[in-house]
Amino acid sequence: MKKSEIEAQKKKALPYYEKAGIILTDEEKQNMEIADFGLGKVDRVGLQLIVYVNTDRVCAKEMVLLPYQVCPEHRHVPTNGRQGKEETFRCRFGKVYLYTDGQGDKDKIGVPLPDTDVTVFHETLLTPGRQFTIMPGTLHWFAAGEEGAVISEFSTHSTDETDFFTDPAIVRIPELED
Amino acid sequence: MKKSEIEAQKKKALPYYEKAGIILTDEEKQNMEIADFGLGKVDRVGLQLIVYVNTDRVCAKEMVLLPYQVCPEHRHVPTNGRQGKEETFRCRFGKVYLYTDGQGDKDKIGVPLPDTDVTVFHETLLTPGRQFTIMPGTLHWFAAGEEGAVISEFSTHSTDETDFFTDPAIVRIPELED
């Protein structure tokens, strides 16, 4: 991504944190991470996130999804001799459509199918105050409804760089141009 | 504590979650935990908390302190063959005066001294959006300023029952009367 694209994406995300009543420091706003998953269509497949803490044992993040934006299907694999990442998503604003391993009908999912490979369709709808815990190794993807969404994530140490993505075209760690 | 006292305390705490913009389910409100630390003066030394998740590896809570209410000095010790609890406090509303191991002048602390034993006076003031990570074994106590406070806690598995308190009169797990 170009620096200008990253800055533009940060500006789009900030009003959602405000809608959720989340107070951020200027440094946190500045350090917001933009993930475009290497697909070059960040408004459709992408994620904006602020990492509060990521120590050896504990991680907490606050994520924004723009309207209908998708975080593509992946799972957290064992890393450095430890179990994969365990994470709890708690919706703070909007609607989150979360898809995890299990039975489901892809013709009845609540959001448009993403422009990337997905194989699991078991749907959980998260509205503000609702949450779901994703155990290590569980395939999952998620998307916002028409209002966008804000999600608090409580997890073990975050190791984004080892995530396994279903779509082989995906590159998790953003490449900075310019 | 009597059931009626617990219910009264829950009612006092709920407006603070609202002031912080935190959306809770009816079940979470109902299951709010009231800690009086066995001292029988919960408005002065006490804590109201809602546990979002507490798995084997990850815990997240949302805590309320009433105006000038104190959570007494304690540390998290190794439990079941594992390191003690590590926790990050993030202030969401009000002011939190956090005291941890280290140098400090007890005559210059920002809140009234609690009616319970404390030995550490290194002060960190947390305002909304500010946070602090407390590593295992670190003695700490904390109190709200005049407006009360709401604190998000991100941590490893919570084992309140093994916490070591400086004040020998303290009983962490509430005893229910009636």
Coordinates of N, CA, C and O in Angstrom, one line a residue, chain A:
Chain A
M1 N 0.9 -1.2 0.0 CA 0.0 0.0 0.0 C 0.9 1.2 0.0 O 1.9 1.3 0.6
K2 N 0.4 2.3 -0.6 CA 1.0 3.6 -0.6 C 0.7 4.2 0.7 O -0.3 4.1 1.3
K3 N 1.7 5.1 1.2 CA 1.5 5.8 2.4 C 0.2 6.6 2.4 O -0.5 6.7 3.4
S4 N 0.0 7.2 1.2 CA -1.2 8.1 1.1 C -2.5 7.2 1.3 O -3.5 7.7 1.8
E5 N -2.5 6.0 0.8 CA -3.6 5.1 0.9 C -3.8 4.7 2.4 O -5.0 4.6 2.9
I6 N -2.7 4.5 3.1 CA -2.8 4.1 4.5 C -3.4 5.3 5.3 O -4.3 5.1 6.1
E7 N -2.9 6.5 5.0 CA -3.5 7.6 5.7 C -5.0 7.8 5.4 O -5.7 8.2 6.3
A8 N -5.4 7.6 4.2 CA -6.8 7.8 3.8 C -7.6 6.8 4.6 O -8.7 7.1 5.0
Q9 N -7.1 5.6 4.7 CA -7.9 4.5 5.4 C -8.0 4.8 6.9 O -9.1 4.5 7.5
K10 N -7.0 5.3 7.5 CA -7.0 5.7 8.9 C -8.2 6.7 9.1 O -8.9 6.6 10.0
K11 N -8.2 7.7 8.2 CA -9.3 8.7 8.3 C -10.7 8.1 8.2 O -11.6 8.6 8.8
K12 N -10.8 7.1 7.3 CA -12.1 6.5 7.2 C -12.5 5.7 8.5 O -13.7 5.7 8.8
A13 N -11.5 5.2 9.1 CA -11.8 4.3 10.3 C -12.1 5.1 11.6 O -12.9 4.7 12.4
L14 N -11.5 6.3 11.7 CA -11.6 7.0 13.0 C -13.1 7.3 13.4 O -13.4 7.1 14.6
P15 N -13.9 7.7 12.5 CA -15.3 8.0 13.0 C -16.0 6.7 13.6 O -16.9 6.9 14.4
Y16 N -15.6 5.5 13.2 CA -16.2 4.3 13.8 C -15.8 4.1 15.2 O -16.7 3.8 16.1
Y17 N -14.6 4.4 15.5 CA -14.2 4.3 17.0 C -15.0 5.4 17.8 O -15.4 5.1 18.9
E18 N -15.2 6.5 17.2 CA -16.0 7.5 17.9 C -17.4 7.1 18.1 O -18.0 7.3 19.2
K19 N -18.0 6.5 17.1 CA -19.4 6.0 17.2 C -19.5 5.0 18.3 O -20.5 4.8 19.0
A20 N -18.4 4.2 18.6 CA -18.4 3.2 19.6 C -18.0 3.8 21.0 O -18.0 3.0 22.0
G21 N -17.8 5.1 21.0 CA -17.4 5.7 22.3 C -16.1 5.4 22.8 O -15.8 5.5 24.0
I22 N -15.2 5.0 21.9 CA -13.8 4.5 22.3 C -12.9 5.7 22.2 O -12.7 6.3 21.2
I23 N -12.2 5.9 23.3 CA -11.3 7.1 23.4 C -9.9 6.5 23.2 O -9.4 5.6 23.8
L24 N -9.2 7.2 22.2 CA -7.8 6.8 21.8 C -6.9 7.9 22.0 O -7.2 9.1 21.9
T25 N -5.6 7.6 22.2 CA -4.6 8.6 22.3 C -4.2 9.0 20.8 O -4.4 8.2 19.9
D26 N -3.6 10.2 20.7 CA -3.1 10.6 19.3 C -2.1 9.6 18.8 O -2.1 9.3 17.6
E27 N -1.3 9.0 19.7 CA -0.3 8.1 19.2 C -1.0 6.8 18.7 O -0.5 6.2 17.7
E28 N -2.0 6.4 19.4 CA -2.7 5.2 18.9 C -3.4 5.4 17.5 O -3.3 4.6 16.7
K29 N -4.0 6.6 17.4 CA -4.6 6.9 16.1 C -3.5 6.9 15.0 O -3.7 6.4 13.9
Q30 N -2.4 7.5 15.3 CA -1.3 7.6 14.3 C -0.8 6.2 14.0 O -0.4 5.9 12.8
N31 N -0.7 5.3 15.0 CA -0.1 3.9 14.7 C -1.2 2.9 14.3 O -0.9 1.7 14.2
M32 N -2.4 3.4 13.9 CA -3.4 2.4 13.5 C -2.8 1.6 12.3 O -2.1 2.1 11.4
E33 N -3.1 0.3 12.4 CA -2.6 -0.6 11.3 C -3.7 -0.8 10.3 O -4.8 -1.0 10.6
I34 N -3.3 -0.8 9.0 CA -4.2 -1.1 7.9 C -3.8 -2.4 7.3 O -2.6 -2.5 6.8
A35 N -4.7 -3.3 7.2 CA -4.3 -4.6 6.6 C -5.1 -4.7 5.3 O -6.4 -4.6 5.3
D36 N -4.4 -4.8 4.2 CA -5.1 -4.9 2.9 C -5.0 -6.3 2.3 O -5.5 -6.7 1.3
F37 N -4.3 -7.2 3.1 CA -4.1 -8.6 2.8 C -3.5 -8.8 1.3 O -3.6 -9.9 0.8
G38 N -2.8 -7.8 0.9 CA -2.1 -7.9 -0.4 C -3.0 -8.0 -1.6 O -2.5 -8.3 -2.7
L39 N -4.3 -7.7 -1.4 CA -5.2 -7.9 -2.6 C -5.6 -6.7 -3.3 O -6.2 -6.7 -4.4
G40 N -5.2 -5.5 -2.8 CA -5.4 -4.2 -3.5 C -6.8 -3.8 -3.6 O -7.2 -3.0 -4.5
K41 N -7.7 -4.2 -2.7 CA -9.1 -3.7 -2.7 C -9.5 -3.6 -1.2 O -10.4 -4.3 -0.7
V42 N -8.8 -2.7 -0.5 CA -8.9 -2.7 1.0 C -10.3 -2.3 1.5 O -10.7 -2.8 2.6
D43 N -11.1 -1.6 0.7 CA -12.4 -1.2 1.2 C -13.3 -2.5 1.2 O -14.3 -2.5 1.9
R44 N -13.0 -3.4 0.4 CA -13.8 -4.6 0.2 C -13.2 -5.8 1.1 O -14.0 -6.4 1.8
V45 N -11.9 -5.9 1.0 CA -11.2 -7.0 1.9 C -10.1 -6.3 2.6 O -9.0 -6.0 2.0
G46 N -10.3 -6.0 3.9 CA -9.4 -5.2 4.7 C -9.8 -5.1 6.1 O -10.9 -5.5 6.5
L47 N -8.9 -4.5 6.9 CA -9.2 -4.4 8.3 C -8.4 -3.2 8.8 O -7.2 -3.0 8.4
Q48 N -9.0 -2.4 9.7 CA -8.2 -1.3 10.4 C -8.2 -1.7 11.9 O -9.2 -2.1 12.5
L49 N -7.0 -1.6 12.5 CA -6.9 -2.1 13.8 C -5.9 -1.3 14.7 O -4.9 -0.8 14.1
I50 N -6.2 -1.2 15.9 CA -5.3 -0.5 16.9 C -5.0 -1.5 18.0 O -5.9 -2.2 18.5
V51 N -3.7 -1.7 18.2 CA -3.2 -2.7 19.1 C -2.9 -2.0 20.5 O -2.1 -1.1 20.5
Y52 N -3.7 -2.4 21.5 CA -3.5 -1.8 22.8 C -2.3 -2.3 23.5 O -1.5 -1.6 24.1
V53 N -2.2 -3.7 23.4 CA -1.1 -4.4 24.1 C -0.9 -5.7 23.4 O -1.8 -6.3 22.9
N54 N 0.4 -6.1 23.3 CA 0.7 -7.4 22.8 C 2.0 -7.9 23.4 O 3.1 -7.8 22.9
T55 N 1.8 -8.4 24.6 CA 3.0 -9.0 25.3 C 3.1 -10.5 24.9 O 2.4 -11.0 24.1
D56 N 4.0 -11.1 25.6 CA 4.3 -12.6 25.4 C 3.0 -13.4 25.6 O 2.9 -14.5 25.1
R57 N 2.2 -12.9 26.5 CA 1.0 -13.7 27.0 C -0.4 -13.2 26.6 O -1.3 -13.9 26.6
V58 N -0.5 -11.9 26.4 CA -1.8 -11.2 26.3 C -1.8 -10.2 25.2 O -0.8 -9.4 25.0
C59 N -2.8 -10.2 24.4 CA -3.0 -9.2 23.4 C -4.4 -8.6 23.4 O -5.4 -9.3 23.7
A60 N -4.6 -7.3 23.2 CA -5.9 -6.7 23.1 C -5.8 -5.7 21.9 O -4.9 -4.9 21.8
K61 N -6.9 -5.7 21.1 CA -6.9 -4.9 19.9 C -8.3 -4.3 19.8 O -9.3 -4.9 20.4
E62 N -8.5 -3.2 19.1 CA -9.8 -2.6 18.8 C -9.8 -2.5 17.2 O -9.0 -1.8 16.6
M63 N -10.7 -3.3 16.6 CA -10.7 -3.4 15.2 C -11.9 -2.6 14.6 O -13.0 -2.7 15.1
V64 N -11.7 -2.0 13.4 CA -12.9 -1.4 12.7 C -13.0 -2.1 11.3 O -12.0 -2.4 10.6
L65 N -14.3 -2.4 11.0 CA -14.6 -2.9 9.7 C -15.5 -1.8 9.1 O -16.5 -1.4 9.7
L66 N -15.2 -1.4 7.9 CA -16.0 -0.5 7.1 C -17.3 -1.2 6.6 O -17.3 -2.5 6.7
P67 N -18.3 -0.5 6.2 CA -19.5 -1.2 5.7 C -19.2 -2.4 4.7 O -18.5 -2.1 3.7
Y68 N -19.7 -3.5 5.1 CA -19.5 -4.8 4.3 C -18.0 -5.2 4.1 O -17.8 -6.1 3.3
Q69 N -17.1 -4.5 4.7 CA -15.7 -4.9 4.6 C -15.5 -6.3 5.2 O -16.1 -6.6 6.3
V70 N -14.6 -7.1 4.6 CA -14.4 -8.5 5.0 C -13.0 -8.7 5.5 O -12.0 -8.2 4.9
C71 N -12.8 -9.4 6.6 CA -11.5 -10.0 7.0 C -11.5 -11.4 6.5 O -12.3 -12.2 6.9
P72 N -10.6 -11.8 5.6 CA -10.7 -13.0 4.9 C -10.4 -14.3 5.8 O -9.8 -14.2 6.8
E73 N -10.9 -15.4 5.3 CA -10.8 -16.7 6.0 C -9.4 -17.1 6.4 O -8.5 -17.2 5.5
H74 N -9.2 -17.4 7.7 CA -7.9 -17.8 8.1 C -8.0 -18.6 9.4 O -9.1 -18.7 10.0
R75 N -6.9 -19.2 9.8 CA -6.8 -19.8 11.2 C -5.4 -19.5 11.8 O -4.5 -19.2 11.1
H76 N -5.4 -19.6 13.1 CA -4.2 -19.3 13.9 C -3.5 -20.6 14.2 O -4.1 -21.4 15.0
V77 N -2.3 -20.8 13.7 CA -1.6 -22.1 13.9 C -0.6 -22.0 15.0 O -0.2 -20.9 15.4
P78 N -0.1 -23.2 15.5 CA 0.9 -23.2 16.5 C 2.1 -22.4 16.0 O 2.5 -22.5 14.9
T79 N 2.7 -21.6 16.9 CA 3.8 -20.7 16.6 C 4.9 -20.8 17.7 O 4.5 -20.7 18.9
N80 N 6.1 -20.9 17.3 CA 7.2 -21.0 18.3 C 7.0 -22.0 19.4 O 7.1 -21.7 20.6
G81 N 6.4 -23.1 19.1 CA 6.2 -24.2 20.1 C 5.0 -24.0 21.0 O 4.9 -24.7 21.9
R82 N 4.2 -23.0 20.7 CA 3.0 -22.8 21.5 C 1.8 -23.0 20.7 O 1.7 -22.9 19.5
Q83 N 0.7 -23.3 21.4 CA -0.7 -23.3 20.8 C -0.9 -22.1 20.0 O -0.4 -21.0 20.3
G84 N -1.8 -22.2 19.0 CA -2.2 -21.1 18.2 C -2.9 -20.1 19.0 O -3.3 -20.3 20.1
K85 N -3.1 -18.9 18.4 CA -3.8 -17.8 19.1 C -5.3 -18.1 19.4 O -6.0 -18.6 18.5
E86 N -5.7 -17.8 20.6 CA -7.1 -17.9 21.0 C -7.6 -16.5 21.1 O -7.0 -15.6 21.6
E87 N -8.8 -16.2 20.5 CA -9.3 -14.8 20.5 C -10.8 -14.7 20.8 O -11.6 -15.6 20.3
T88 N -11.2 -13.7 21.6 CA -12.6 -13.4 21.8 C -12.9 -12.1 21.1 O -12.2 -11.1 21.3
F89 N -14.0 -12.1 20.3 CA -14.5 -10.9 19.6 C -15.7 -10.4 20.4 O -16.6 -11.2 20.6
R90 N -15.6 -9.2 20.7 CA -16.8 -8.5 21.4 C -17.2 -7.3 20.5 O -16.4 -6.4 20.3
C91 N -18.4 -7.4 20.0 CA -18.9 -6.3 19.2 C -19.3 -5.1 20.0 O -19.9 -5.2 21.1
R92 N -18.8 -3.9 19.6 CA -19.0 -2.6 20.3 C -20.0 -1.7 19.5 O -20.6 -0.8 20.1
F93 N -20.0 -1.9 18.2 CA -20.8 -1.0 17.4 C -21.1 -1.8 16.1 O -20.3 -2.5 15.6
G94 N -22.3 -1.6 15.5 CA -22.7 -2.2 14.3 C -23.0 -3.6 14.4 O -23.4 -4.1 15.5
K95 N -22.9 -4.3 13.3 CA -23.2 -5.8 13.2 C -22.0 -6.5 12.6 O -21.4 -6.0 11.6
V96 N -21.6 -7.6 13.3 CA -20.5 -8.4 12.8 C -21.1 -9.8 12.4 O -21.7 -10.4 13.2
Y97 N -20.8 -10.2 11.2 CA -21.2 -11.5 10.7 C -19.9 -12.3 10.8 O -19.0 -12.1 10.0
L98 N -19.9 -13.3 11.7 CA -18.8 -14.1 11.9 C -19.0 -15.5 11.4 O -20.0 -16.1 11.8
Y99 N -18.1 -16.1 10.6 CA -18.3 -17.4 10.0 C -17.2 -18.3 10.5 O -16.0 -17.9 10.5
T100 N -17.5 -19.4 11.1 CA -16.6 -20.4 11.7 C -16.9 -21.8 11.2 O -17.9 -22.1 10.6
D101 N -15.9 -22.7 11.5 CA -16.1 -24.1 11.2 C -17.4 -24.6 11.6 O -17.9 -24.3 12.6
G102 N -18.1 -25.4 10.7 CA -19.3 -26.0 11.1 C -20.3 -25.9 9.9 O -20.0 -25.3 8.9
Q103 N -21.5 -26.5 10.1 CA -22.5 -26.5 9.1 C -23.0 -25.2 8.8 O -23.2 -24.4 9.8
G104 N -23.4 -24.9 7.6 CA -24.0 -23.6 7.3 C -24.4 -23.6 5.8 O -23.8 -24.4 5.0
D105 N -25.3 -22.7 5.5 CA -25.7 -22.6 4.1 C -25.2 -21.4 3.5 O -25.6 -20.3 3.9
K106 N -24.3 -21.5 2.5 CA -23.7 -20.3 1.9 C -24.7 -19.4 1.2 O -24.5 -18.2 0.9
D107 N -25.9 -20.0 0.8 CA -26.9 -19.2 0.1 C -27.7 -18.4 1.1 O -28.5 -17.5 0.7
K108 N -27.5 -18.6 2.4 CA -28.3 -17.9 3.4 C -27.4 -17.0 4.3 O -27.9 -16.6 5.4
I109 N -26.2 -16.7 3.9 CA -25.4 -15.8 4.8 C -25.8 -14.4 4.7 O -26.4 -13.9 3.7
G110 N -25.5 -13.6 5.8 CA -26.1 -12.3 6.0 C -25.4 -11.2 5.2 O -25.9 -10.1 5.3
V111 N -24.2 -11.5 4.6 CA -23.5 -10.4 4.0 C -23.1 -10.9 2.5 O -23.2 -12.1 2.3
P112 N -22.8 -10.0 1.7 CA -22.4 -10.4 0.3 C -21.1 -11.3 0.4 O -20.3 -11.0 1.3
L113 N -21.0 -12.3 -0.4 CA -19.8 -13.2 -0.3 C -18.6 -12.4 -0.7 O -18.6 -11.5 -1.6
P114 N -17.5 -12.6 0.0 CA -16.3 -11.8 -0.2 C -15.6 -12.2 -1.5 O -15.8 -13.3 -2.0
D115 N -14.8 -11.3 -2.1 CA -14.1 -11.6 -3.3 C -12.8 -12.3 -3.0 O -11.7 -11.9 -3.4
T116 N -12.9 -13.4 -2.2 CA -11.7 -14.1 -1.8 C -12.3 -15.5 -1.4 O -13.4 -15.6 -1.1
D117 N -11.4 -16.5 -1.4 CA -11.9 -17.9 -1.1 C -12.4 -18.0 0.3 O -11.6 -17.7 1.3
V118 N -13.5 -18.6 0.5 CA -14.0 -19.0 1.8 C -14.6 -20.4 1.8 O -15.2 -20.7 0.7
T119 N -14.5 -21.1 2.9 CA -15.1 -22.5 2.8 C -16.0 -22.7 4.0 O -16.7 -23.7 4.0
V120 N -16.0 -21.8 5.0 CA -16.9 -22.1 6.2 C -18.0 -21.1 6.2 O -17.8 -19.9 6.0
F121 N -19.2 -21.5 6.6 CA -20.4 -20.7 6.5 C -21.3 -20.7 7.7 O -22.4 -20.3 7.7
H122 N -20.8 -21.3 8.8 CA -21.6 -21.3 10.0 C -21.6 -19.9 10.6 O -20.6 -19.3 11.0
E123 N -22.8 -19.2 10.6 CA -22.9 -17.8 10.9 C -23.3 -17.5 12.3 O -24.2 -18.1 12.9
T124 N -22.5 -16.6 12.9 CA -22.9 -16.0 14.2 C -23.0 -14.5 14.0 O -22.1 -13.9 13.6
L125 N -24.2 -14.0 14.4 CA -24.4 -12.5 14.3 C -24.0 -11.9 15.6 O -24.6 -12.2 16.7
L126 N -23.1 -10.9 15.6 CA -22.7 -10.2 16.8 C -23.2 -8.8 16.7 O -22.9 -8.1 15.8
T127 N -24.0 -8.4 17.7 CA -24.5 -7.0 17.8 C -23.8 -6.4 19.1 O -23.2 -7.2 19.9
P128 N -23.9 -5.1 19.3 CA -23.1 -4.6 20.5 C -23.4 -5.3 21.8 O -24.6 -5.5 22.2
G129 N -22.4 -5.7 22.5 CA -22.5 -6.4 23.8 C -22.5 -7.9 23.6 O -22.4 -8.6 24.6
R130 N -22.5 -8.4 22.3 CA -22.4 -9.8 22.1 C -21.0 -10.2 21.7 O -20.3 -9.4 21.0
Q131 N -20.6 -11.4 22.1 CA -19.2 -11.8 21.8 C -19.1 -13.3 21.5 O -20.1 -14.1 21.7
F132 N -18.0 -13.7 21.0 CA -17.7 -15.1 20.6 C -16.3 -15.4 20.7 O -15.4 -14.6 20.4
T133 N -15.9 -16.6 21.3 CA -14.5 -17.0 21.4 C -14.1 -18.0 20.4 O -14.8 -19.0 20.2
I134 N -13.0 -17.7 19.7 CA -12.5 -18.5 18.6 C -11.3 -19.3 19.1 O -10.3 -18.6 19.3
M135 N -11.4 -20.6 19.2 CA -10.3 -21.4 19.7 C -9.3 -21.6 18.6 O -9.6 -21.5 17.4
P136 N -8.0 -21.9 19.0 CA -6.9 -22.0 18.1 C -7.3 -23.1 17.0 O -7.9 -24.1 17.3
G137 N -6.8 -22.8 15.8 CA -7.0 -23.7 14.7 C -8.4 -23.6 14.0 O -8.6 -24.3 12.9
T138 N -9.3 -22.9 14.5 CA -10.6 -22.7 13.9 C -10.6 -21.8 12.7 O -10.2 -20.6 12.8
L139 N -11.0 -22.3 11.6 CA -11.1 -21.5 10.4 C -12.2 -20.4 10.7 O -13.3 -20.8 11.2
H140 N -11.9 -19.2 10.3 CA -13.0 -18.1 10.5 C -12.7 -17.0 9.5 O -11.6 -16.7 9.1
W141 N -13.8 -16.3 9.2 CA -13.8 -15.0 8.5 C -14.9 -14.2 9.0 O -15.8 -14.7 9.7
F142 N -14.9 -12.9 8.8 CA -15.9 -12.1 9.3 C -16.1 -10.8 8.5 O -15.2 -10.4 7.8
A143 N -17.3 -10.2 8.6 CA -17.6 -9.1 7.8 C -18.6 -8.2 8.6 O -19.3 -8.7 9.4
A144 N -18.6 -6.9 8.2 CA -19.5 -6.0 8.8 C -20.8 -5.9 8.0 O -20.7 -6.2 6.8
G145 N -21.9 -5.5 8.7 CA -23.1 -5.2 7.9 C -23.0 -3.8 7.4 O -21.9 -3.2 7.3
E146 N -24.1 -3.2 7.0 CA -24.2 -2.0 6.2 C -23.7 -0.8 7.0 O -23.3 0.2 6.4
E147 N -23.7 -0.8 8.4 CA -23.2 0.3 9.2 C -21.7 0.3 9.5 O -21.2 1.2 10.1
G148 N -21.0 -0.8 9.1 CA -19.7 -1.0 9.6 C -19.7 -1.6 10.9 O -20.8 -1.8 11.5
A149 N -18.6 -1.8 11.6 CA -18.6 -2.4 12.9 C -17.3 -2.1 13.7 O -16.2 -1.8 13.0
V150 N -17.4 -2.1 15.0 CA -16.2 -2.0 15.8 C -16.2 -3.3 16.7 O -17.2 -3.6 17.3
I151 N -15.0 -3.9 16.8 CA -14.8 -5.2 17.5 C -13.7 -5.1 18.5 O -12.6 -4.7 18.1
S152 N -13.9 -5.3 19.8 CA -12.8 -5.5 20.7 C -12.3 -7.0 20.6 O -13.1 -7.9 20.6
E153 N -11.0 -7.1 20.6 CA -10.4 -8.5 20.5 C -9.6 -8.7 21.8 O -8.7 -7.9 22.0
F154 N -9.9 -9.8 22.5 CA -9.1 -10.2 23.7 C -8.5 -11.5 23.4 O -9.2 -12.5 23.0
S155 N -7.1 -11.6 23.4 CA -6.5 -12.8 22.9 C -5.2 -13.1 23.6 O -4.6 -12.3 24.4
T156 N -4.6 -14.3 23.3 CA -3.2 -14.6 23.6 C -2.4 -13.8 22.7 O -2.8 -13.1 21.7
H157 N -1.1 -13.9 22.8 CA -0.1 -13.2 22.0 C -0.4 -13.3 20.5 O -0.8 -14.4 20.0
S158 N -0.4 -12.2 19.9 CA -0.8 -12.1 18.5 C 0.4 -12.4 17.6 O 1.5 -11.7 17.7
T159 N 0.3 -13.3 16.6 CA 1.3 -13.6 15.7 C 0.7 -13.6 14.3 O 0.6 -14.7 13.6
D160 N 0.3 -12.4 13.8 CA -0.3 -12.3 12.5 C 0.5 -12.9 11.4 O 0.0 -13.5 10.5
E161 N 1.8 -12.9 11.6 CA 2.7 -13.3 10.5 C 2.6 -14.8 10.2 O 3.1 -15.2 9.1
T162 N 2.1 -15.6 11.1 CA 2.0 -17.0 10.9 C 0.6 -17.5 10.6 O 0.3 -18.7 10.4
D163 N -0.4 -16.6 10.5 CA -1.7 -16.9 10.2 C -1.8 -17.7 8.8 O -1.1 -17.3 7.9
F164 N -2.6 -18.7 8.8 CA -2.8 -19.5 7.6 C -4.1 -18.9 6.9 O -5.2 -19.0 7.5
F165 N -4.0 -18.4 5.7 CA -5.2 -18.0 4.9 C -5.6 -19.0 3.9 O -4.7 -19.5 3.2
T166 N -6.9 -19.1 3.7 CA -7.4 -20.1 2.7 C -7.1 -19.6 1.3 O -6.7 -20.4 0.5
D167 N -7.2 -18.3 1.1 CA -6.9 -17.8 -0.3 C -5.4 -17.6 -0.4 O -4.7 -16.8 0.3
P168 N -4.8 -18.4 -1.4 CA -3.3 -18.4 -1.5 C -2.8 -17.0 -2.0 O -1.6 -16.8 -1.9
A169 N -3.7 -16.2 -2.5 CA -3.2 -14.8 -3.0 C -2.9 -13.9 -1.9 O -2.3 -12.8 -2.1
I170 N -3.3 -14.2 -0.6 CA -3.2 -13.3 0.5 C -1.8 -13.1 1.1 O -1.1 -14.2 1.3
V171 N -1.4 -11.9 1.3 CA -0.2 -11.6 2.0 C -0.6 -10.8 3.3 O -1.1 -9.7 3.1
R172 N -0.4 -11.3 4.5 CA -0.9 -10.7 5.7 C -0.2 -9.4 6.1 O -0.8 -8.4 6.5
I173 N 1.1 -9.5 6.0 CA 1.9 -8.3 6.5 C 2.0 -7.3 5.3 O 2.5 -7.6 4.2
P174 N 1.4 -6.1 5.5 CA 1.3 -5.1 4.4 C 2.7 -4.8 3.8 O 3.7 -4.7 4.6
E175 N 2.7 -4.6 2.5 CA 4.0 -4.1 1.9 C 3.8 -2.7 1.6 O 2.9 -2.2 1.0
L176 N 4.8 -1.9 2.1 CA 4.7 -0.5 2.0 C 5.4 0.0 0.7 O 6.6 -0.3 0.5
E177 N 4.7 0.7 -0.1 CA 5.3 1.3 -1.3 C 5.7 2.7 -1.0 O 5.3 3.3 -0.1
D178 N 6.5 3.2 -2.0 CA 7.0 4.6 -2.0 C 8.2 4.8 -1.0 O 8.0 4.3 0.2

